[in-house]
Coordinates of C-alpha atoms in Angstrom, one line a residue:
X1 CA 0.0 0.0 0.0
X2 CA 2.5 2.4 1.2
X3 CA 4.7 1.2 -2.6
X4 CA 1.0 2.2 -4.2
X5 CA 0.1 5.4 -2.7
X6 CA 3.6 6.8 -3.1
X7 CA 4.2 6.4 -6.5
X8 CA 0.5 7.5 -7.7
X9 CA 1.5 10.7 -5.4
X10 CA 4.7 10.7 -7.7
X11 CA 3.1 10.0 -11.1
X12 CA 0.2 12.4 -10.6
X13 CA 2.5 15.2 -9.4
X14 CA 4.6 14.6 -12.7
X15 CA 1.8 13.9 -14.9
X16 CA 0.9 17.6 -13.8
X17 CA 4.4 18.9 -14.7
X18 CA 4.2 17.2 -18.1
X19 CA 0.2 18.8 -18.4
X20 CA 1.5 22.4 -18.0
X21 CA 4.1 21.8 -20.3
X22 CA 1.7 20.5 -23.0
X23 CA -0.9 22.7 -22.4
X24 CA 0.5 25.6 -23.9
X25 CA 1.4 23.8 -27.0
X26 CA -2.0 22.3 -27.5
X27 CA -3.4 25.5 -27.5
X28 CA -1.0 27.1 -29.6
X29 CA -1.5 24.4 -32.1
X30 CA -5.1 24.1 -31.3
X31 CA -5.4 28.0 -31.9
X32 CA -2.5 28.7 -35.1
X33 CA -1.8 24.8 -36.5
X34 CA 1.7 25.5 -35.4
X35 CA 4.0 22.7 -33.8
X36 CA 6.3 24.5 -31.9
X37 CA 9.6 22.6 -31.6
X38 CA 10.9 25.5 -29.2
X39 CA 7.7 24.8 -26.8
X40 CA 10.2 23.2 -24.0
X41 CA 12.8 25.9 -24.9
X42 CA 10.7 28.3 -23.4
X43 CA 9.9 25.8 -20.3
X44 CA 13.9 25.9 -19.8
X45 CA 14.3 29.8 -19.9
X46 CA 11.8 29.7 -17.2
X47 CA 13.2 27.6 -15.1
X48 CA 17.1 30.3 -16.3
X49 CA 14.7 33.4 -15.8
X50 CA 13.5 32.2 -12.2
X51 CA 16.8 31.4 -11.0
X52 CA 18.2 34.7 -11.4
X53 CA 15.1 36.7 -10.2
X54 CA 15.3 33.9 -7.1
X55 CA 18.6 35.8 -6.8
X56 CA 17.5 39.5 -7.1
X57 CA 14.0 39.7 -5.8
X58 CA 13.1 36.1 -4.0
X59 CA 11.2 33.0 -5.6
X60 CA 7.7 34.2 -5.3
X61 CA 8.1 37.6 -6.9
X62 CA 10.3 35.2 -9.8
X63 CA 7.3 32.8 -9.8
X64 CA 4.9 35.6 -11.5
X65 CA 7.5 37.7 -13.3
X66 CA 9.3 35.0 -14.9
X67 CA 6.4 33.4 -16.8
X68 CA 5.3 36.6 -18.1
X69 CA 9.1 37.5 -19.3
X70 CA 8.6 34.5 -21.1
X71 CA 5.6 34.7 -22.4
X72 CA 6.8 38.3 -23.8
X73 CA 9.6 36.8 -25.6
X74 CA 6.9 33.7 -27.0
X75 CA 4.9 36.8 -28.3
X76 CA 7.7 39.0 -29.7
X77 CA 9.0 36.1 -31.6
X78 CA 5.5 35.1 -33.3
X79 CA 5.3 38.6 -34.3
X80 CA 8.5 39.5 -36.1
X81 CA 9.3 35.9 -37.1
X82 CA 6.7 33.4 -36.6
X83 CA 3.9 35.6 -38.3
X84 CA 6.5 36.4 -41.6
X85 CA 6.6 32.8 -42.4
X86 CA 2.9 31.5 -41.7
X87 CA 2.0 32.1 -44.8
X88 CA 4.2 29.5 -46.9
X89 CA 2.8 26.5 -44.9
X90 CA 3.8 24.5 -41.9
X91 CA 7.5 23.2 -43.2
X92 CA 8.9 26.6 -42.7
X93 CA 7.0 26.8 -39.4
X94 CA 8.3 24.0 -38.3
X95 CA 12.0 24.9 -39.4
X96 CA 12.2 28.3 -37.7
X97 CA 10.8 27.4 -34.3
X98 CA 13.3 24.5 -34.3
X99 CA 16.1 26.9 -35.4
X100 CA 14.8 28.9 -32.2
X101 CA 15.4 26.0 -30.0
X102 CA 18.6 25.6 -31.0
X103 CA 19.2 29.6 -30.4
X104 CA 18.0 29.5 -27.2
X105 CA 20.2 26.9 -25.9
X106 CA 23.4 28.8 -27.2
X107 CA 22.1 31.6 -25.6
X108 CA 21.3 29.9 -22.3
X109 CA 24.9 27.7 -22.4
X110 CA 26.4 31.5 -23.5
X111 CA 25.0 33.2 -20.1
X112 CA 24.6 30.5 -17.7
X113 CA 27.4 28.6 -18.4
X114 CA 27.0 24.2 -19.7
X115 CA 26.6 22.8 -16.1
X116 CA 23.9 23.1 -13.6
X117 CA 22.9 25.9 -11.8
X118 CA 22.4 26.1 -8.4
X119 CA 18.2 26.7 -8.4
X120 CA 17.0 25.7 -5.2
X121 CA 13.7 25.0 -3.5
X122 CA 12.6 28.4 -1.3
X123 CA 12.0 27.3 2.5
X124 CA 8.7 27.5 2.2
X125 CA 9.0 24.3 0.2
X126 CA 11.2 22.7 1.5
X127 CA 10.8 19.1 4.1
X128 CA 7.8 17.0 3.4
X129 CA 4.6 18.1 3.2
X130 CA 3.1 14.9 5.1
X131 CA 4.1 11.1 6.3
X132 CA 2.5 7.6 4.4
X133 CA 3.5 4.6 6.4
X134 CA 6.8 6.1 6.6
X135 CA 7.8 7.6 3.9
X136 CA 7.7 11.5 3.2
X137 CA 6.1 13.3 0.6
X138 CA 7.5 16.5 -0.4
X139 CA 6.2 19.8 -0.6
X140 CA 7.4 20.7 -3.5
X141 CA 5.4 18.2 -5.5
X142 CA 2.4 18.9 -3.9
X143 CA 3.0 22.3 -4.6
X144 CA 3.5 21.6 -8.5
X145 CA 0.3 19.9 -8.2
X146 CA -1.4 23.0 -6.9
X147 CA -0.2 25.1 -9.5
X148 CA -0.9 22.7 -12.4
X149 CA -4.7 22.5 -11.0
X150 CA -4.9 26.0 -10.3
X151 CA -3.5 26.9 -13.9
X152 CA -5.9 24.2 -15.6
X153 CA -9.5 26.0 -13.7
X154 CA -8.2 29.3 -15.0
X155 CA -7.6 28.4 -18.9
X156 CA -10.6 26.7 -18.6
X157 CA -13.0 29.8 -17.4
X158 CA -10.6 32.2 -19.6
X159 CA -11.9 29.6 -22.7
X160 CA -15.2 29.5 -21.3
X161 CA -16.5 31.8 -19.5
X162 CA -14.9 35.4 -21.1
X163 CA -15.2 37.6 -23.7
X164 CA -11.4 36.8 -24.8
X165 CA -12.2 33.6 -24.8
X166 CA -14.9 33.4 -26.5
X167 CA -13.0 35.5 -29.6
X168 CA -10.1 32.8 -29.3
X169 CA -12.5 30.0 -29.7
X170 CA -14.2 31.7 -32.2
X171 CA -10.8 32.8 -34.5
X172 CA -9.9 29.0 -34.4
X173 CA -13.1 28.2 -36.5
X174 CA -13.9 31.4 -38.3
X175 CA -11.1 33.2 -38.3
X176 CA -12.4 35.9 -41.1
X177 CA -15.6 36.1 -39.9
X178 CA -14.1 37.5 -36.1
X179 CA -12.0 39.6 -38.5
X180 CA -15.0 41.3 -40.1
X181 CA -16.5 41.7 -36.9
X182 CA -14.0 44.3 -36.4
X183 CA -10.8 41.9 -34.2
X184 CA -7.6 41.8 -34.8
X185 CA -7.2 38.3 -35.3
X186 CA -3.4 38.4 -35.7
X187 CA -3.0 40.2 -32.3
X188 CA -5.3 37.3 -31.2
X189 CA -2.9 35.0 -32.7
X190 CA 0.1 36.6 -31.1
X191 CA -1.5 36.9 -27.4
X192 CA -2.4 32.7 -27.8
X193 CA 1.3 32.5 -28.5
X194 CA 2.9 34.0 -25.9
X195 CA 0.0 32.6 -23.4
X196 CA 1.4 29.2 -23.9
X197 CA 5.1 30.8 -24.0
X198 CA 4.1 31.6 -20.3
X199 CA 2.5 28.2 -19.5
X200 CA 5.9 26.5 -20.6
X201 CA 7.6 29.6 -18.3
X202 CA 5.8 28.7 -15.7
X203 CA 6.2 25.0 -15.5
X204 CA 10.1 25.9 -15.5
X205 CA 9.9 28.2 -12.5
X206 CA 8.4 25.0 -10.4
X207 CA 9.9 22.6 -12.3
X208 CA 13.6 23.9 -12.4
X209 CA 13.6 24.0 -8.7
X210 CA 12.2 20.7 -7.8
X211 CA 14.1 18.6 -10.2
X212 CA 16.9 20.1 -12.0
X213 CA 18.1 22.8 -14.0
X214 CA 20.6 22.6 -17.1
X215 CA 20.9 23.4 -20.9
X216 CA 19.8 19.9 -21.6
X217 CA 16.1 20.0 -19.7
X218 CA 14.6 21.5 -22.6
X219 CA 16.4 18.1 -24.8
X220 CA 15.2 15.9 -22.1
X221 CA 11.1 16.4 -22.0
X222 CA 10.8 18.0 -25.5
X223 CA 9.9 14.1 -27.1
X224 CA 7.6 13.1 -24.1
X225 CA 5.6 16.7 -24.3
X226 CA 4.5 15.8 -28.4
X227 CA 4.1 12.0 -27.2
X228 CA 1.4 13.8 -24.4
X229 CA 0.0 16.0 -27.1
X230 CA -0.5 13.5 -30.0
X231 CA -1.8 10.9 -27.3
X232 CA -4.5 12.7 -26.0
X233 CA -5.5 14.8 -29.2
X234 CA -4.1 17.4 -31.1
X235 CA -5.8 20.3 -30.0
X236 CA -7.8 18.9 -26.7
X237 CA -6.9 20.2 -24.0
X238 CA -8.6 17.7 -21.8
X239 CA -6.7 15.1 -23.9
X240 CA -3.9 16.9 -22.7
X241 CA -4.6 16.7 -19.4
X242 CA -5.7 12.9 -19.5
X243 CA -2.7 11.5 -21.3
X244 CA -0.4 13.5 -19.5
X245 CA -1.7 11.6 -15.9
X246 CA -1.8 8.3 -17.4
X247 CA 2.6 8.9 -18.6
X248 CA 3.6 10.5 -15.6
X249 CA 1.4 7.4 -13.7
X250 CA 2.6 4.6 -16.1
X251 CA 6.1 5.7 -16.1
X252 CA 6.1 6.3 -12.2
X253 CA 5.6 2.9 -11.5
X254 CA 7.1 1.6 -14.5
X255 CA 10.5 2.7 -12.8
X256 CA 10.2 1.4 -9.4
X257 CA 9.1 -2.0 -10.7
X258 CA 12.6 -4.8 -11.0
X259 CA 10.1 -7.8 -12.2
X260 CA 10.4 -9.3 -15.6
X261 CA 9.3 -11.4 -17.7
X262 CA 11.7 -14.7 -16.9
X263 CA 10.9 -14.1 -13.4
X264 CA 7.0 -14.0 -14.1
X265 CA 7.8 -16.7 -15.9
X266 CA 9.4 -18.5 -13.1
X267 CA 6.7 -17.9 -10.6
X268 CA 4.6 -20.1 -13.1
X269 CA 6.5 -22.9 -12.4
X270 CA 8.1 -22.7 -16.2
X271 CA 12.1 -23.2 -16.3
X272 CA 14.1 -20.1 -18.1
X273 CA 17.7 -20.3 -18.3
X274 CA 20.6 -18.7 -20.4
X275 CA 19.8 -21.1 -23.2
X276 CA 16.2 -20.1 -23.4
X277 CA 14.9 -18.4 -26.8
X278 CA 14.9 -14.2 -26.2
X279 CA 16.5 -14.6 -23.0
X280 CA 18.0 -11.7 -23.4
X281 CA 14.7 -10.0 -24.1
X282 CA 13.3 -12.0 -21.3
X283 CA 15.3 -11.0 -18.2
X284 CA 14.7 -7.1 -18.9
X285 CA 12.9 -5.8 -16.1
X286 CA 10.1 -3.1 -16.5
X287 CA 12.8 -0.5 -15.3
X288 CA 14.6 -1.2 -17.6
X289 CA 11.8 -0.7 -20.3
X290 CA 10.0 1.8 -18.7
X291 CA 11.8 4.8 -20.5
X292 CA 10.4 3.3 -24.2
X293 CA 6.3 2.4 -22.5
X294 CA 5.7 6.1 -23.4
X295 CA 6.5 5.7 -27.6
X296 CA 4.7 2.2 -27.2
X297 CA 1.3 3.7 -26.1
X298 CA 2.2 6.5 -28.6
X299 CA 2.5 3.9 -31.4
X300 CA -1.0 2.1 -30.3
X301 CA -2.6 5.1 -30.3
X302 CA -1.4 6.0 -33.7
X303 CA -2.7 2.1 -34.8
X304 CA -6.3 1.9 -33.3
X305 CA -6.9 6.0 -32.7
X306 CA -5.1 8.3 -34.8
X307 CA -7.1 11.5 -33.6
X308 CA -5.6 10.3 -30.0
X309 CA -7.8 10.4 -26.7
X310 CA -10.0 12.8 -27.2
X311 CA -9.1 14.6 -30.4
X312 CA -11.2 15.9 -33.1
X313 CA -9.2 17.7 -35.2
X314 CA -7.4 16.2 -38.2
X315 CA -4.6 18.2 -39.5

């Protein structure tokens, strides 16, 4: 029980992480059709941003002023770059937001040097938050899932329940009809941009702190974060949020689990030896594996449900 409850704790807390990272990119694609290879670019100048306004000002102030730093640069960028290439289709878009990533991580290695920074927890969230059968849970992850929540209820009555949103949802559909209506659909554009700029910030402030913070964090969640999106929908938000509990929940206790398949094999009373056919495939344990389970259930889904989860859009 206590193996159980801990590592759900764990997955759900990452599964959040990995939701605020991909909610900003399904909205941007849900909004322009853009796949934004720099999406976890912006997640790691977050986590860069907070770690010097931790310095200057303290971690809270950094907590809202990093995000929107970000989220200034995700704006900027789609409107003197992003915008000038929309309209030759999505192969340039694709090119010049993954010749962004790879600016942003020269720039980042440039100022804040190759190796890890020293971006630590505030002591407010610091020491566990409470005790399971023994073992502690930190607040630190509790607090990421506070913030993920938190951030999910507030895109949600921004989309549903304002005025903004309401133009947003409606420029996805019909864009020239909001146009003649008298809104500026490309500022429209540009605001959805850098809102999930900021979303990526923000998961960077909270998650730079709690796990680690490097030039290569962008590098190491950018595959997962389009595995999330194309799982639960391109463009579904709630997809978004579903796929990304199941990962961080699969791959939680993927990890902590050191059974294979020779040793199920030899609970059944069967006899597996060195001279068994795919032993070698046999004794890997689901450790082992665990780092691949992600691009599996991304290939099944791409077999049986190619719209993902709960997508509906097609392109």
């Amino acid at each position: 029980m206590e193996f159980f409850l801990i590592s759900l704790l764990n997955g759900v807390s990452y599964g959040l992480l990995l939701f605020m990272l991909s909610s900003g990119l399904t909205l941007i694609f849900s909004m322009m059709g853009v796949l934004n290879f720099a999406h976890t670019s912006f997640y790691m100048l977050g986590a860069y941003f907070a770690y010097t306004l931790s310095g200057l000002l303290g971690f809270w102030p950094a907590l809202f002023i990093a995000p929107l730093l970000v989220g200034a640069l995700g704006a900027a960028f789609e409107r003197y770059s992003l915008r000038r290439v929309h309209k030759f289709g999505h192969v340039p878009e694709l090119l010049v937001t993954f010749g962004l990533s790879y600016l942003i991580l020269e720039v980042v290695q440039l100022v804040w040097g190759r190796s890890t920074v020293p971006y630590g927890l505030p002591a407010a969230l610091q020491g566990p938050l409470f005790t399971i059968y023994g073992t502690q849970f930190p607040k630190s992850r509790s607090f990421i899932m506070l913030v993920a929540l938190l951030m999910l209820v507030a895109v949600w009555l921004l989309l549903t329940r304002t005025r903004i949103g309401l133009v947003i949802q409606a420029a996805l559909k019909h864009p020239e009809m909001v146009e003649a209506l008298g809104h500026n659909v490309p500022r429209v554009f540009m605001l959805v941009f850098g809102g999930g700029a900021a979303l990526a910030g923000l998961a960077g402030v909270i998650g730079g702190n709690t796990y680690v913070t490097e030039p290569a964090m962008a590098a190491s969640v950018g595959s997962i974060i389009f595995v999330v999106v194309v799982v639960g929908g391109m463009g579904s938000l709630a997809g978004a949020f579903l796929a990304s509990l199941l990962i961080g929940i699969v791959q939680t206790f993927a990890v902590a689990l050191d059974q294979s398949m020779a040793s199920g094999l030899r609970a059944l009373g069967m006899a597996v030896t060195d001279q068994t056919f795919g032993y070698p495939l046999l004794k890997l344990t689901i450790s082992q594996v665990a780092p691949i389970l992600p691009y599996l259930f991304l290939v099944l889904i791409l077999i049986f449900r190619p719209k993902g989860l709960l997508g509906t859009r097609e392109d």
